[in-house]
Short mmCIF file of C-alpha atoms and ligand atoms in Angstrom, two decimals:
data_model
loop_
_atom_site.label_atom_id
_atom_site.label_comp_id
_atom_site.label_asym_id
_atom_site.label_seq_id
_atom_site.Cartn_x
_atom_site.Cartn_y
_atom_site.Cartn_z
CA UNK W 1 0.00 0.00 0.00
CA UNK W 2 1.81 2.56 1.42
CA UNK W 3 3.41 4.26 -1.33
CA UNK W 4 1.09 5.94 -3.33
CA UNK W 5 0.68 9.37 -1.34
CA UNK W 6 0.40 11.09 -4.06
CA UNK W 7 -2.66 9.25 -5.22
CA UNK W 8 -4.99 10.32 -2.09
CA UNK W 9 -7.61 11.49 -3.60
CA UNK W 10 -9.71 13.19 -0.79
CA UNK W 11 -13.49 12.55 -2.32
CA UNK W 12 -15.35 13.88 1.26
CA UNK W 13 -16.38 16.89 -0.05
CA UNK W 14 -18.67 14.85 -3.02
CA UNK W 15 -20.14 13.46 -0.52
CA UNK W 16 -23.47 13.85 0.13
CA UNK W 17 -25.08 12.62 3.60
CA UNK W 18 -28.12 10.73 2.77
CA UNK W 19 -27.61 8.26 -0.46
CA UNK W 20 -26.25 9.98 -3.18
CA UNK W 21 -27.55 10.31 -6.06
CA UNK W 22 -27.16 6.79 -8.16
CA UNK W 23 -26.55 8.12 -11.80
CA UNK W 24 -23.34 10.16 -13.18
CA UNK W 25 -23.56 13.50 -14.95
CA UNK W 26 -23.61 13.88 -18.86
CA UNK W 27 -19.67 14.92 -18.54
CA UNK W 28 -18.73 12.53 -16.49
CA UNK W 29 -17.01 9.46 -17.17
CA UNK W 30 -15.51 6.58 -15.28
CA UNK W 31 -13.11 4.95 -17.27
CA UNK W 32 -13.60 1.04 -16.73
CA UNK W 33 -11.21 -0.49 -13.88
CA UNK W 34 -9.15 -3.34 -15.95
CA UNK W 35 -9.06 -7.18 -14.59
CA UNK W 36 -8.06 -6.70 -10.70
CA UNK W 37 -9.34 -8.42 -7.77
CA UNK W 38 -10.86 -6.42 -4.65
CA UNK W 39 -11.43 -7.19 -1.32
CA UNK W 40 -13.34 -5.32 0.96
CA UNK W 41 -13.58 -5.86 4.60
CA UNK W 42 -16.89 -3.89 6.22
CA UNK W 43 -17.72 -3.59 9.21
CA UNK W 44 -21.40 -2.40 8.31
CA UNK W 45 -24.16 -3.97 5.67
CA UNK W 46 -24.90 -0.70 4.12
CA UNK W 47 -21.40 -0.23 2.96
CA UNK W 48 -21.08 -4.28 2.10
CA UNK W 49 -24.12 -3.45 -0.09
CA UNK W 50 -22.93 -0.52 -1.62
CA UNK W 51 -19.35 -2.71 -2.68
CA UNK W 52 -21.66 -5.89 -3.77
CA UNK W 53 -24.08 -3.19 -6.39
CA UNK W 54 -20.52 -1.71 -7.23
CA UNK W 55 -19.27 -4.85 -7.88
CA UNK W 56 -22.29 -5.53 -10.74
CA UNK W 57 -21.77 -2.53 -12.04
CA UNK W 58 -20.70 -2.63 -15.94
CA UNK W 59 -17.07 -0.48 -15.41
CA UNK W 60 -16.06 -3.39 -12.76
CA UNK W 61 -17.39 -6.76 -14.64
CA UNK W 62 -13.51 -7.62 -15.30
CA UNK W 63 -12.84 -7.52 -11.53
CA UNK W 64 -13.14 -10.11 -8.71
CA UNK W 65 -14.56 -8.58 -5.94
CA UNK W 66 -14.84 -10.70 -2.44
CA UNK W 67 -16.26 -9.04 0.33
CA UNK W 68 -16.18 -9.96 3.99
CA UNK W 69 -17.30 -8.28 7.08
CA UNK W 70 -14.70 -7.16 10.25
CA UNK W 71 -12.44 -3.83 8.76
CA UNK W 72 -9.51 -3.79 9.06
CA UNK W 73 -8.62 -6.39 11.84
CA UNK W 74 -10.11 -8.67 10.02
CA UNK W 75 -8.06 -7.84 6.91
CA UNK W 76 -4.45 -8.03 8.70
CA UNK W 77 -5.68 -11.05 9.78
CA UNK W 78 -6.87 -12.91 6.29
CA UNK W 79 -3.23 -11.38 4.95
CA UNK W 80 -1.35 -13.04 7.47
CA UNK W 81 -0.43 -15.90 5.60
CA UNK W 82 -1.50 -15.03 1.75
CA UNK W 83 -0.83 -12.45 -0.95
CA UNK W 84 -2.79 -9.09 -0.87
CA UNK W 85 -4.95 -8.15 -3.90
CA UNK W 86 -4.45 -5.18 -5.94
CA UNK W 87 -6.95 -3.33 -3.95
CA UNK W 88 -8.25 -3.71 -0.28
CA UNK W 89 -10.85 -1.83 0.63
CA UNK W 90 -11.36 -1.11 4.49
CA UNK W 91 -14.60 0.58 5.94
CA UNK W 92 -14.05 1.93 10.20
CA UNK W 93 -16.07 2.83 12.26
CA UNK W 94 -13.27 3.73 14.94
CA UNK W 95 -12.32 7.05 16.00
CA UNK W 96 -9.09 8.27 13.77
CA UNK W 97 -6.95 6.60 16.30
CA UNK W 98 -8.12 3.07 15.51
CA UNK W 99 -8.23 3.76 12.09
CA UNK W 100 -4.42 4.42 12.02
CA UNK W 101 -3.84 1.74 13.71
CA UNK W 102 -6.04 -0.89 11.90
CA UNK W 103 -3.85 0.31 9.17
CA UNK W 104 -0.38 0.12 10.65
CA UNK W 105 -1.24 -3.61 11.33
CA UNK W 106 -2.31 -3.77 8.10
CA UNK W 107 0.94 -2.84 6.60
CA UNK W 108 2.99 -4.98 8.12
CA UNK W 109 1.24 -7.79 6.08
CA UNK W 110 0.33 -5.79 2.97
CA UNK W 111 2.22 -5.92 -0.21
CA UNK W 112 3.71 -2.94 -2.03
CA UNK W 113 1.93 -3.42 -4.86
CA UNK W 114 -1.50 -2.86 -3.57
CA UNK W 115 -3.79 -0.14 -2.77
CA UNK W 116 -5.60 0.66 -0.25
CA UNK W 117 -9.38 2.73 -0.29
CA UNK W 118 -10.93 3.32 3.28
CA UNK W 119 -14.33 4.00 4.45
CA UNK W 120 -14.87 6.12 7.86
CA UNK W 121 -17.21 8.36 9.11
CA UNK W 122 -14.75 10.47 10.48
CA UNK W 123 -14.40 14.04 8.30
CA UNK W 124 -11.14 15.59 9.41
CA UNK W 125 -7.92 17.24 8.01
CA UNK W 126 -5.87 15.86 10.30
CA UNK W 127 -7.28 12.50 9.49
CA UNK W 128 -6.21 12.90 6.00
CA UNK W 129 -3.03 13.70 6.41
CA UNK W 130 -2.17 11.16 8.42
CA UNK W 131 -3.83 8.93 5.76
CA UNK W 132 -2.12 10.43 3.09
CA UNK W 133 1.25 10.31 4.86
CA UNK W 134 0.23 6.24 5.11
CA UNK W 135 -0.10 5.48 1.39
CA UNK W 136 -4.19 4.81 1.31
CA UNK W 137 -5.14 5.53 -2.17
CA UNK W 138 -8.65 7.57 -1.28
CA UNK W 139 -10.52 7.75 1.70
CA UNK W 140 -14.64 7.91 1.26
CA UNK W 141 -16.97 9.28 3.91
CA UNK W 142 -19.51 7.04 5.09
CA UNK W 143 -22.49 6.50 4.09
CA UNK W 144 -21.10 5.43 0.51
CA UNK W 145 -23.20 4.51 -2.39
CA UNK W 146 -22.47 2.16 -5.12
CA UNK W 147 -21.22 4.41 -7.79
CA UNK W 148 -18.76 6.64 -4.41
CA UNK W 149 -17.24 3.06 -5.13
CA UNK W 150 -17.05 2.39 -8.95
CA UNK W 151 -15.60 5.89 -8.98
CA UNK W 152 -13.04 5.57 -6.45
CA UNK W 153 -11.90 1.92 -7.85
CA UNK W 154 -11.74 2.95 -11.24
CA UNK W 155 -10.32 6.51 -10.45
CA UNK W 156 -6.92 3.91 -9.18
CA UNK W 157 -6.25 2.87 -12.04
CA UNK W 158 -6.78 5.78 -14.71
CA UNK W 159 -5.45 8.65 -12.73
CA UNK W 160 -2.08 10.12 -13.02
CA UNK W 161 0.19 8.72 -14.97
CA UNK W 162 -2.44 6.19 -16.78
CA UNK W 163 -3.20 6.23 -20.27
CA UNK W 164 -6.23 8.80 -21.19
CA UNK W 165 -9.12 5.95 -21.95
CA UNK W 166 -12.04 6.67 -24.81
CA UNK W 167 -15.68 7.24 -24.47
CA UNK W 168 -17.35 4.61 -26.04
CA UNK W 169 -20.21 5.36 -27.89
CA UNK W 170 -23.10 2.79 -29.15
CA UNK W 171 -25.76 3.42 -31.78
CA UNK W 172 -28.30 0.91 -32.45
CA UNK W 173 -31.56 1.23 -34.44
CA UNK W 174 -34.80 0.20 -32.82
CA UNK W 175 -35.18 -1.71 -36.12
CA UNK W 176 -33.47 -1.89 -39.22
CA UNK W 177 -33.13 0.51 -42.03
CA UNK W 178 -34.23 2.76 -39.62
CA UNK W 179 -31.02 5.49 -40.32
CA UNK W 180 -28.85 4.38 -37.40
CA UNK W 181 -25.46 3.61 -39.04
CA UNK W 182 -26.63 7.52 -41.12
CA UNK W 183 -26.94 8.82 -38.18
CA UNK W 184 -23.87 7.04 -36.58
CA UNK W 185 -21.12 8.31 -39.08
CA UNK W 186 -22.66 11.90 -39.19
CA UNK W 187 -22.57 12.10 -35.38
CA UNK W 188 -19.05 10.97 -35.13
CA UNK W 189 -18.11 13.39 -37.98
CA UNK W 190 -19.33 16.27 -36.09
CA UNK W 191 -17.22 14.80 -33.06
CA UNK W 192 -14.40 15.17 -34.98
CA UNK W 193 -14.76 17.84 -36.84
CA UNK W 194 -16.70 20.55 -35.01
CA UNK W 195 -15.52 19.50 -31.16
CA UNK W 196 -12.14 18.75 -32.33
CA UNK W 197 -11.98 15.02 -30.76
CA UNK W 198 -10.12 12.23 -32.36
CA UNK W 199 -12.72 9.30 -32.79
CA UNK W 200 -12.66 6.63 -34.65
CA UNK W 201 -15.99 4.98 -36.26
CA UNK W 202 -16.25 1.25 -35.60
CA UNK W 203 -18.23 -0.68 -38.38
CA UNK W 204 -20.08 -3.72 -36.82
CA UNK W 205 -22.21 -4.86 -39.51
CA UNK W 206 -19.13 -6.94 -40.51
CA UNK W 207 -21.01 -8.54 -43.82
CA UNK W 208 -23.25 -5.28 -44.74
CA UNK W 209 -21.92 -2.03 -43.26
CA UNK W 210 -22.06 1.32 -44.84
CA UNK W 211 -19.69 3.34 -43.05
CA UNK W 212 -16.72 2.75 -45.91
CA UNK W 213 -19.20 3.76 -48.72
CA UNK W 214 -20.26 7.03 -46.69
CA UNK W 215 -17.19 7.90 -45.81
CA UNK W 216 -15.78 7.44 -49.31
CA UNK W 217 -13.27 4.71 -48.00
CA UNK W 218 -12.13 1.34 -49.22
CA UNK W 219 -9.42 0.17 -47.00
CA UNK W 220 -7.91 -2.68 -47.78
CA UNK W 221 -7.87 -4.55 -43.72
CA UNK W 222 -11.23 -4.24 -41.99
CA UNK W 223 -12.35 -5.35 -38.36
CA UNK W 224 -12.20 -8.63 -39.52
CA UNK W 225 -9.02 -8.78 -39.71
CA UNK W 226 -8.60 -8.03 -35.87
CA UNK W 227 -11.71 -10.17 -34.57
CA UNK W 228 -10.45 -12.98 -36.29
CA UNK W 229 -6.71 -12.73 -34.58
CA UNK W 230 -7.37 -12.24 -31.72
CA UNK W 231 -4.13 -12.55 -30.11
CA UNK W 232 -2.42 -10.69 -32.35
CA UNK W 233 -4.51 -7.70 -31.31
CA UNK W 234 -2.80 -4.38 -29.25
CA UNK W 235 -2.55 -0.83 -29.76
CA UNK W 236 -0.50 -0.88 -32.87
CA UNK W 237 -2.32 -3.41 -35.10
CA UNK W 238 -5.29 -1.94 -34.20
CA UNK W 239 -3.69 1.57 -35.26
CA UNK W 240 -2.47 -0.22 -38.93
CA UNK W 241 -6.25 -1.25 -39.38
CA UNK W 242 -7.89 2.42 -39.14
CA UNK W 243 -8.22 4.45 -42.37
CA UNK W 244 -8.03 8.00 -42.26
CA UNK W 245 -11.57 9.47 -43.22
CA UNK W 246 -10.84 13.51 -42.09
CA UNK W 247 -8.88 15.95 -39.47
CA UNK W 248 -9.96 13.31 -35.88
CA UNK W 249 -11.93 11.15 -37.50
CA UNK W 250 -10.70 7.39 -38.60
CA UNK W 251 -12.19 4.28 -39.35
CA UNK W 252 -12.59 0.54 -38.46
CA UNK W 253 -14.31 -0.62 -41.58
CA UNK W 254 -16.49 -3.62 -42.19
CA UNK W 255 -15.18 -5.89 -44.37
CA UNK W 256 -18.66 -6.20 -46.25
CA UNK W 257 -17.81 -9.59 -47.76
CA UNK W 258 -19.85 -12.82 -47.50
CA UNK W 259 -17.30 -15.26 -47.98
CA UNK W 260 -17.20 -15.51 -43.98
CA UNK W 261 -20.13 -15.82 -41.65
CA UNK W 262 -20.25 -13.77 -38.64
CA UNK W 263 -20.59 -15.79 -35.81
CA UNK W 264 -19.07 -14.16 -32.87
CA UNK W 265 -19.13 -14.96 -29.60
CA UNK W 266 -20.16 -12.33 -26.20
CA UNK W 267 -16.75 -11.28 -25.86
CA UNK W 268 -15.25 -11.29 -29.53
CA UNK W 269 -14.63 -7.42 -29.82
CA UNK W 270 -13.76 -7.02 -25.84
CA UNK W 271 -10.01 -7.02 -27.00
CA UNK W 272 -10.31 -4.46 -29.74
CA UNK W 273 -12.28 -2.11 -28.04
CA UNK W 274 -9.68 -2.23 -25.19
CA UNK W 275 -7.17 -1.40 -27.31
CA UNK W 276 -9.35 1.33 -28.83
CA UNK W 277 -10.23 2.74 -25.89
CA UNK W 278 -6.67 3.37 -24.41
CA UNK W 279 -5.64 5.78 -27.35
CA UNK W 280 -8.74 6.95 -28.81
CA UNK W 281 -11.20 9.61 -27.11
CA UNK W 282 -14.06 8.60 -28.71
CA UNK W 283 -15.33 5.38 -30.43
CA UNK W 284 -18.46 5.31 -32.21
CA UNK W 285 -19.86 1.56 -32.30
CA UNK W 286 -21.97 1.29 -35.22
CA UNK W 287 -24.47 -1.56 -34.10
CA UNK W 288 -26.20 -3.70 -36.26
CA UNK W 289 -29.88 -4.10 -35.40
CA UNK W 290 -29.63 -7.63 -33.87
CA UNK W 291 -29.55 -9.31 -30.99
CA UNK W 292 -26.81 -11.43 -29.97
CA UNK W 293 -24.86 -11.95 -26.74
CA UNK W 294 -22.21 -9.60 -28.75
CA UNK W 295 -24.24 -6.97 -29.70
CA UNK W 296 -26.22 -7.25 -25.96
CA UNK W 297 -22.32 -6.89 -24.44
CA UNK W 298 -21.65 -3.89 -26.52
CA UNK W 299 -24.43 -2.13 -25.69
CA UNK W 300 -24.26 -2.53 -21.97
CA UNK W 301 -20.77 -1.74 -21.98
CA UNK W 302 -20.89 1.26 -23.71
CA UNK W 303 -20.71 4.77 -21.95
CA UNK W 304 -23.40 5.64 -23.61
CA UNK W 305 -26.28 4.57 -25.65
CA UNK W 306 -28.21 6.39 -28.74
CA UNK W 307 -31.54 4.11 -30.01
CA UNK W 308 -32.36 5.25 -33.17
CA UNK W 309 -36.19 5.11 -33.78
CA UNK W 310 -38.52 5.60 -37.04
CA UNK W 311 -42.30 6.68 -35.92
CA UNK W 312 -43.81 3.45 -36.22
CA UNK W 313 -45.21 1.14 -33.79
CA UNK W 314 -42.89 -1.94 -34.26
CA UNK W 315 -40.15 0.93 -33.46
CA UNK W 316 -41.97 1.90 -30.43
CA UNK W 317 -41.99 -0.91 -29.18
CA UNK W 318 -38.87 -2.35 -29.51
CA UNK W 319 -36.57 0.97 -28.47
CA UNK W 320 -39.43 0.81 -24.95
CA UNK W 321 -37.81 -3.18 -25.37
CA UNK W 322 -34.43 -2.06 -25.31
CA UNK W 323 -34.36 1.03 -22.91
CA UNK W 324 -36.22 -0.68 -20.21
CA UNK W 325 -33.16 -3.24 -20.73
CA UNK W 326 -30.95 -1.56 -20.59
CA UNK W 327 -32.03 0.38 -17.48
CA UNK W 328 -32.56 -2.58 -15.85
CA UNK W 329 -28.79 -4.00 -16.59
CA UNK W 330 -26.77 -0.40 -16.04
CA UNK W 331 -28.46 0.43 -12.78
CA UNK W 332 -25.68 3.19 -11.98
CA UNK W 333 -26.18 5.00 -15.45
CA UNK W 334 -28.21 7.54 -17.07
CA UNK W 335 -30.84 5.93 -19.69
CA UNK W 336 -30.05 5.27 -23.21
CA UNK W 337 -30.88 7.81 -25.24
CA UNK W 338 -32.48 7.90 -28.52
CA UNK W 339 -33.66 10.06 -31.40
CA UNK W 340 -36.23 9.58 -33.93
CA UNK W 341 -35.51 9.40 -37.54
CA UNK W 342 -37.01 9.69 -41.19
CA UNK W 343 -40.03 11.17 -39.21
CA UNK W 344 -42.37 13.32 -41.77
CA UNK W 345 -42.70 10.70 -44.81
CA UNK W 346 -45.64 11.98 -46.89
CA UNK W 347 -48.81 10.42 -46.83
CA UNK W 348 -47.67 7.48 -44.01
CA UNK W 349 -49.68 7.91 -40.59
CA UNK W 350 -46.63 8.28 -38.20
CA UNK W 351 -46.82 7.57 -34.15
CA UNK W 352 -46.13 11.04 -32.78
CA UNK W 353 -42.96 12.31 -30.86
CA UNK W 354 -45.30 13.02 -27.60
CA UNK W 355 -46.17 9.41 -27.82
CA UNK W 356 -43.24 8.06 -27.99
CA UNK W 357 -42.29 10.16 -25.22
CA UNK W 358 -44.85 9.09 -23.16
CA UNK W 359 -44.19 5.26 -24.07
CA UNK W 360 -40.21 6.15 -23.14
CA UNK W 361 -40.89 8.69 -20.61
CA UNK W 362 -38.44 10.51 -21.93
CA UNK W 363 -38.29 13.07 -25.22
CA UNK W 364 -36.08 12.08 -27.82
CA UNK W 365 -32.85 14.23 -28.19
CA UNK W 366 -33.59 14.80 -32.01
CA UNK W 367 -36.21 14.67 -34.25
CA UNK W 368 -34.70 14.14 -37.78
CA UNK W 369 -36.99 14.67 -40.61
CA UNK W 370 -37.50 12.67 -43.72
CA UNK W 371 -35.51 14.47 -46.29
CA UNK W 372 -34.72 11.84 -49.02
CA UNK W 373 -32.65 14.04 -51.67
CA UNK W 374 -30.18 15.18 -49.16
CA UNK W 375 -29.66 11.93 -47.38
CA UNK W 376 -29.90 10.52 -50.98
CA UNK W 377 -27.52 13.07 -52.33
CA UNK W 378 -25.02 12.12 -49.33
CA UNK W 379 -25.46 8.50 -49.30
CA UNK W 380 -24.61 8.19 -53.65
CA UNK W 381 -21.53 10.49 -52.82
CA UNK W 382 -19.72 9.23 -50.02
CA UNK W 383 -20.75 12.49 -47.91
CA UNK W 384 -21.76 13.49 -45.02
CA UNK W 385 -25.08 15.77 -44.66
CA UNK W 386 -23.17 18.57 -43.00
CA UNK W 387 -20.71 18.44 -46.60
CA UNK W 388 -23.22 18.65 -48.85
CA UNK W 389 -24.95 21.39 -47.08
CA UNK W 390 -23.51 22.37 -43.49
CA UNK W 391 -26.34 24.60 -42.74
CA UNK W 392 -28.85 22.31 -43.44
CA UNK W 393 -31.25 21.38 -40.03
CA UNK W 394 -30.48 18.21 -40.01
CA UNK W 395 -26.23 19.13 -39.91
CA UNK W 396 -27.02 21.10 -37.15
CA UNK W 397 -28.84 18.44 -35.40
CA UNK W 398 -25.67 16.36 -35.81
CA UNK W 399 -23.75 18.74 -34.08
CA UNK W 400 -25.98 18.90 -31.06
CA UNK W 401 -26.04 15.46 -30.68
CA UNK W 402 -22.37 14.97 -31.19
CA UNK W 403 -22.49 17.67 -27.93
CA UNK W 404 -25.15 15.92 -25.99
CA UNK W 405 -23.41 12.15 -26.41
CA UNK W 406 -19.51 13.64 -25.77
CA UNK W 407 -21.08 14.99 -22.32
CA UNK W 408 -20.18 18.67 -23.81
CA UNK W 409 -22.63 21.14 -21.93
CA UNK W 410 -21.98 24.14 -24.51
CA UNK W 411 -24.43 24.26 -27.14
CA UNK W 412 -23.56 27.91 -28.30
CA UNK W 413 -23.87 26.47 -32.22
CA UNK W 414 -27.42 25.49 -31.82
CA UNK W 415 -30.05 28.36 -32.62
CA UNK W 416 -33.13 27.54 -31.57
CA UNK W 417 -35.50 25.78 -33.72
CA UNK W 418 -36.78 22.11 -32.70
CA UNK W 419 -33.50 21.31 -30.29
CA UNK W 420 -33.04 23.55 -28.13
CA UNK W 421 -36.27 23.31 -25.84
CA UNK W 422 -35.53 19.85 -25.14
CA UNK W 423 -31.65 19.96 -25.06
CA UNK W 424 -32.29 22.46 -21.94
CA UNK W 425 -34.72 20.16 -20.19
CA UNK W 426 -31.99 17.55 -20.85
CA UNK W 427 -29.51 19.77 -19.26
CA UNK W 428 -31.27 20.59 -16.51
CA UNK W 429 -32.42 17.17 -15.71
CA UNK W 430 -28.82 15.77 -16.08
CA UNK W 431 -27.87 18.72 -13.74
N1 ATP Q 1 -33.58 11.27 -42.27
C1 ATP Q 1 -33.48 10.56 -43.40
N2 ATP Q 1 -34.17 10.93 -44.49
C2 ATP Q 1 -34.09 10.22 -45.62
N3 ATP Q 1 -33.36 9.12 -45.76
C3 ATP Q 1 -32.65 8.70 -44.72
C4 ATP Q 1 -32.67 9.39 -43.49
N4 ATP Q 1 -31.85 8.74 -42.62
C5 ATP Q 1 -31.34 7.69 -43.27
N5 ATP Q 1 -31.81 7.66 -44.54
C6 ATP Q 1 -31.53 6.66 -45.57
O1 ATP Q 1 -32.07 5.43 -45.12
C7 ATP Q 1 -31.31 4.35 -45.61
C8 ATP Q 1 -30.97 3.42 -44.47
O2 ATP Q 1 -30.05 4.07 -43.65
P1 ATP Q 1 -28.97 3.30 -42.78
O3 ATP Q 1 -28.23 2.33 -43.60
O4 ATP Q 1 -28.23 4.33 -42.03
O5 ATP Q 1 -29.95 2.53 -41.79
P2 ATP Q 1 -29.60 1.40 -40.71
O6 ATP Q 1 -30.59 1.57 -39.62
O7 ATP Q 1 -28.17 1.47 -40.37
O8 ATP Q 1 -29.92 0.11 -41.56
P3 ATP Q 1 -29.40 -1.39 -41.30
O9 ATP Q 1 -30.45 -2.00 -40.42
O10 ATP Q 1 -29.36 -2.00 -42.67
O11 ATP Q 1 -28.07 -1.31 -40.66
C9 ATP Q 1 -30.11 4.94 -46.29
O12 ATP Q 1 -30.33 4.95 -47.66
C10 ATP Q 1 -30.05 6.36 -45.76
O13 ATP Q 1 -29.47 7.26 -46.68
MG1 MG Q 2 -26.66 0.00 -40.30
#
C-alpha cells in the first residue's frame, strides 16, 4: 500500500449525507477499472451493499470482488499468511486513532503493490493527512453509495500517470433501415470535426456495413481482420487497421464480404475495443440491429447509448424493449438515449414524438426529418449531410447530438428551432 501518497484522492467533499444520487452527470465518465481483484472488509451492511451493487456494475465486470465483514482487523488477519490483492478496501467505524492503527497492522502484512481505499465516518484534516502520509489511495466518507465506489476503484487505475481511456459510444436502431449507421457516421463526424476530438468509427455490420461507402473509403484490412486474430490484437495493429476518413476522425471498416459468416461470440470485440479505448477519445460503435450476446455486451458496456427510432409502432416498441433493458442492466447509469428518424414521410400515418415520449418517458434528443434528396444526395456520394450542405437542419442536429453524447454542456452552435427546448430540459435534468 503505502506508497502511493500522491494518489490520495480526498473525495469527502462529493459526498453527500443521505444516499447519493445513483446516476453520473452527462460529462462525467468513469473509465472502466481493468481485470483486478478487490477485497473489501466492512464492518457495516450498508457499505457491504454498496461494494456488492458496485461490484455488478458494468465499469467493474472484469474484476473479482470478495467481500467480507470485520475492517480492518479482520483484513491483517486474512493477509497473514496469503498475498494481498491489488486493492483492499477497508470501511471503520473507529475514531481516527483506531483507524491508524487498523492500518499500521495492516501494513505490516500488505504488499507494495496494492492499494488501499478506506471508508470512515470520520471528516477531518488531520485524518487525512495522516492517511495520506500512510499510502491509502482515497478515503470515502460514510455513508457510501455504489457508484462513491465504482468511482473511487476505477479513479486507481486511470489517474495520473495512466493512459487517457475513450468514451465509447453505441448506436443501435430500434429496427433496421431505420437510419442508425446515417446517423452514426454523421454524429461521429461532427465529433471530430466541429468539437475537435479524435474518434474513430467502428463498423459492426461486418457482412453489410455502410460506413466505408459514406465515408468514401475502401481500405484494404477491416475489423475482420482483428476479430479474427485475436491474439495478435494491441494498440499498434489496431492503429495499422484504421483508415483515415478527415482531421480526428478514422475508421474501423467492415469488411462487407460474405465469404465468412459472422458468428461471434459475447466477448469477440472485448479485445479491440480495449485497445481502442486506451488511445482513442471517442469510439463510435456502429451496431447492427440484432440481438446477440455480442451486440447485448456492446451495448451494456458502452458509456453511452443512442436508439435510433422511425415513428412506427414496431419501433416503439422495440426501443421501450431495449431502454427498459438496458435500465434494468446499467443500474448506476443515465438511460439510453435515442432520437427519432425519417419522421415526416408523406402520406404514411406516423406515431407522434409526444407518444413516444410518453411510451419512453423521456423526449427524444432529435427529431430528424425525412428528407430523401439530401440523405440521398449524401449516401450516392460518399458524404456526409453537414458536406453537402452544413447549414442544413439536419447538420445542425448532428452537431448537437455529437455535444449531448460527448457529455459537452456548450451548445452555443445550436439556434433555436426544434432542439433547443428539449436539449435544456436535458440539461437541466442531467444537472
Ligand atoms: N432522415 C433521413 N431521411 C431520408 N433518408 C434517410 C434518413 N436517414 C437515413 N436515410 C436513408 O435510409 C437508408 C438506411 O439508412 P442506414 O443504412 O443508415 O440505416 P440502418 O438503420 O443502419 O440500416 P441497417 O439495419 O441496414 O443497418 C439509407 O439509404 C439512408 O441514406
Ligand atoms: Mg446500419
Amino acid at each position: 500500500m503505502i506508497k502511493q501518497a500522491q494518489q490520495v484522492a480526498l473525495t469527502a467533499k462529493d459526498q453527500t449525507p443521505a444516499m447519493p444520487v445513483e446516476s453520473i452527470g452527462p460529462d462525467e465518465h468513469i473509465a472502466p477499472a481493468p481485470r483486478i481483484s478487490i477485497q473489501a472488509f466492512c464492518e457495516t451492511v450498508e457499505t457491504a451493499a454498496a461494494v456488492q451493487s458496485a461490484g455488478e456494475d458494468r465499469r467493474l465486470t472484469k474484476t473479482h470482488v470478495k467481500i467480507q465483514m470485520g475492517g480492518a482487523t479482520a483484513a491483517a488477519e486474512a493477509y497473514r499468511g496469503s498475498p494481498t490483492p491489488n486493492v483492499i478496501l477497508i470501511e471503520s467505524d473507529n475514531r481516527a486513532q483506531d483507524i491508524l492503527a487498523g492500518l499500521d497492522q495492516l501494513a505490516e502484512v500488505c504488499d507494495s503493490g496494492t492499494r488501499v481505499i478506506v471508508v470512515g465516518r470520520i471528516n477531518d484534516v488531520t485524518l487525512y493527512r495522516e492517511l495520506t502520509r500512510r499510502g491509502v489511495s482515497d478515503y470515502l466518507i460514510a455513508p457510501v453509495g455504489t457508484l462513491d465506489i465504482v468511482r473511487s476503484i476505477c479513479g486507481l487505475f486511470s489517474a495520473v500517470d495512466a493512459k487517457p481511456v475513450g468514451r465509447i459510444i453505441a448506436v443501435v436502431g430500434a429496427k433496421g433501415g431505420v437510419g442508425s449507421s446515417t446517423v452514426a457516421h454523421n454524429v461521429a463526424w461532427a465529433i471530430a470535426r466541429d468539437l475537435s476530438l479524435d474518434s474513430v468509427v467502428t463498423d459492426l455490420d461486418l457482412a453489410f456495413g455502410t460506413a466505408g461507402l459514406d465515408y468514401n473509403q475502401d481500405p484494404p484490412q477491416s475489423i475482420a481482420d482483428a476479430v479474427f486474430s485475436p491474439d495478435r490484437v494491441d494498440t499498434a495493429f489496431i492503429d495499422r487497421l484504421l483508415s483515415k476518413c478527415a482531421d480526428h476522425l478514422s475508421l474501423l471498416a467492415a469488411p462487407a464480404t460474405l465469404d465468412r459468416v459472422y458468428d461471434f461470440s459475447a466477448e469477440a470485440f472485448d479485445s479491440i475495443l480495449d485497445s481502442l479505448r486506451t488511445t482513442i477519445p471517442v469510439v463510435v460503435l456502429d451496431v447492427p440491429h440484432q440481438w446477440a450476446g455480442w451486440t447485448k455486451r456492446l451495448l451494456v458496456s458502452a458509456d453511452d447509448i443512442l436508439i435510433v427510432a422511425g415513428p412506427d409502432l414496431a419501433n416503439l416498441r422495440n426501443a421501450k424493449n431495449l431502454v427498459d433493458f438496458l435500465r434494468t442492466a446499467r443500474p448506476n447509469d443515465h438511460r439510453p438515449f435515442y432520437c427519432l428518424n425519417q419522421v415526416g414521410v408523406p402520406k404514411r400515418p406516423e406515431i407522434t414524438p409526444a407518444d413516444f415520449a410518453k411510451a419512453l418517458e423521456d423526449d427524444p434528443l432529435a427529431i430528424i426529418p425525412f428528407e430523401p434528396q439530401m440523405f440521398g444526395t449524401a449516401a450516392n456520394n460518399g458524404q456526409m449531410i453537414a458536406e453537402v450542405s452544413a447549414n442544413h437542419k439536419s447538420a445542425e442536429m448532428f452537431r448537437v447530438l455529437a455535444q449531448i453524447l460527448t457529455g459537452r454542456a456548450e451548445v452555443k452552435r445550436s439556434r433555436g428551432g426544434l432542439l433547443s427546448p428539449l436539449l435544456s430540459k436535458f440539461m437541466k435534468r442531467q444537472g
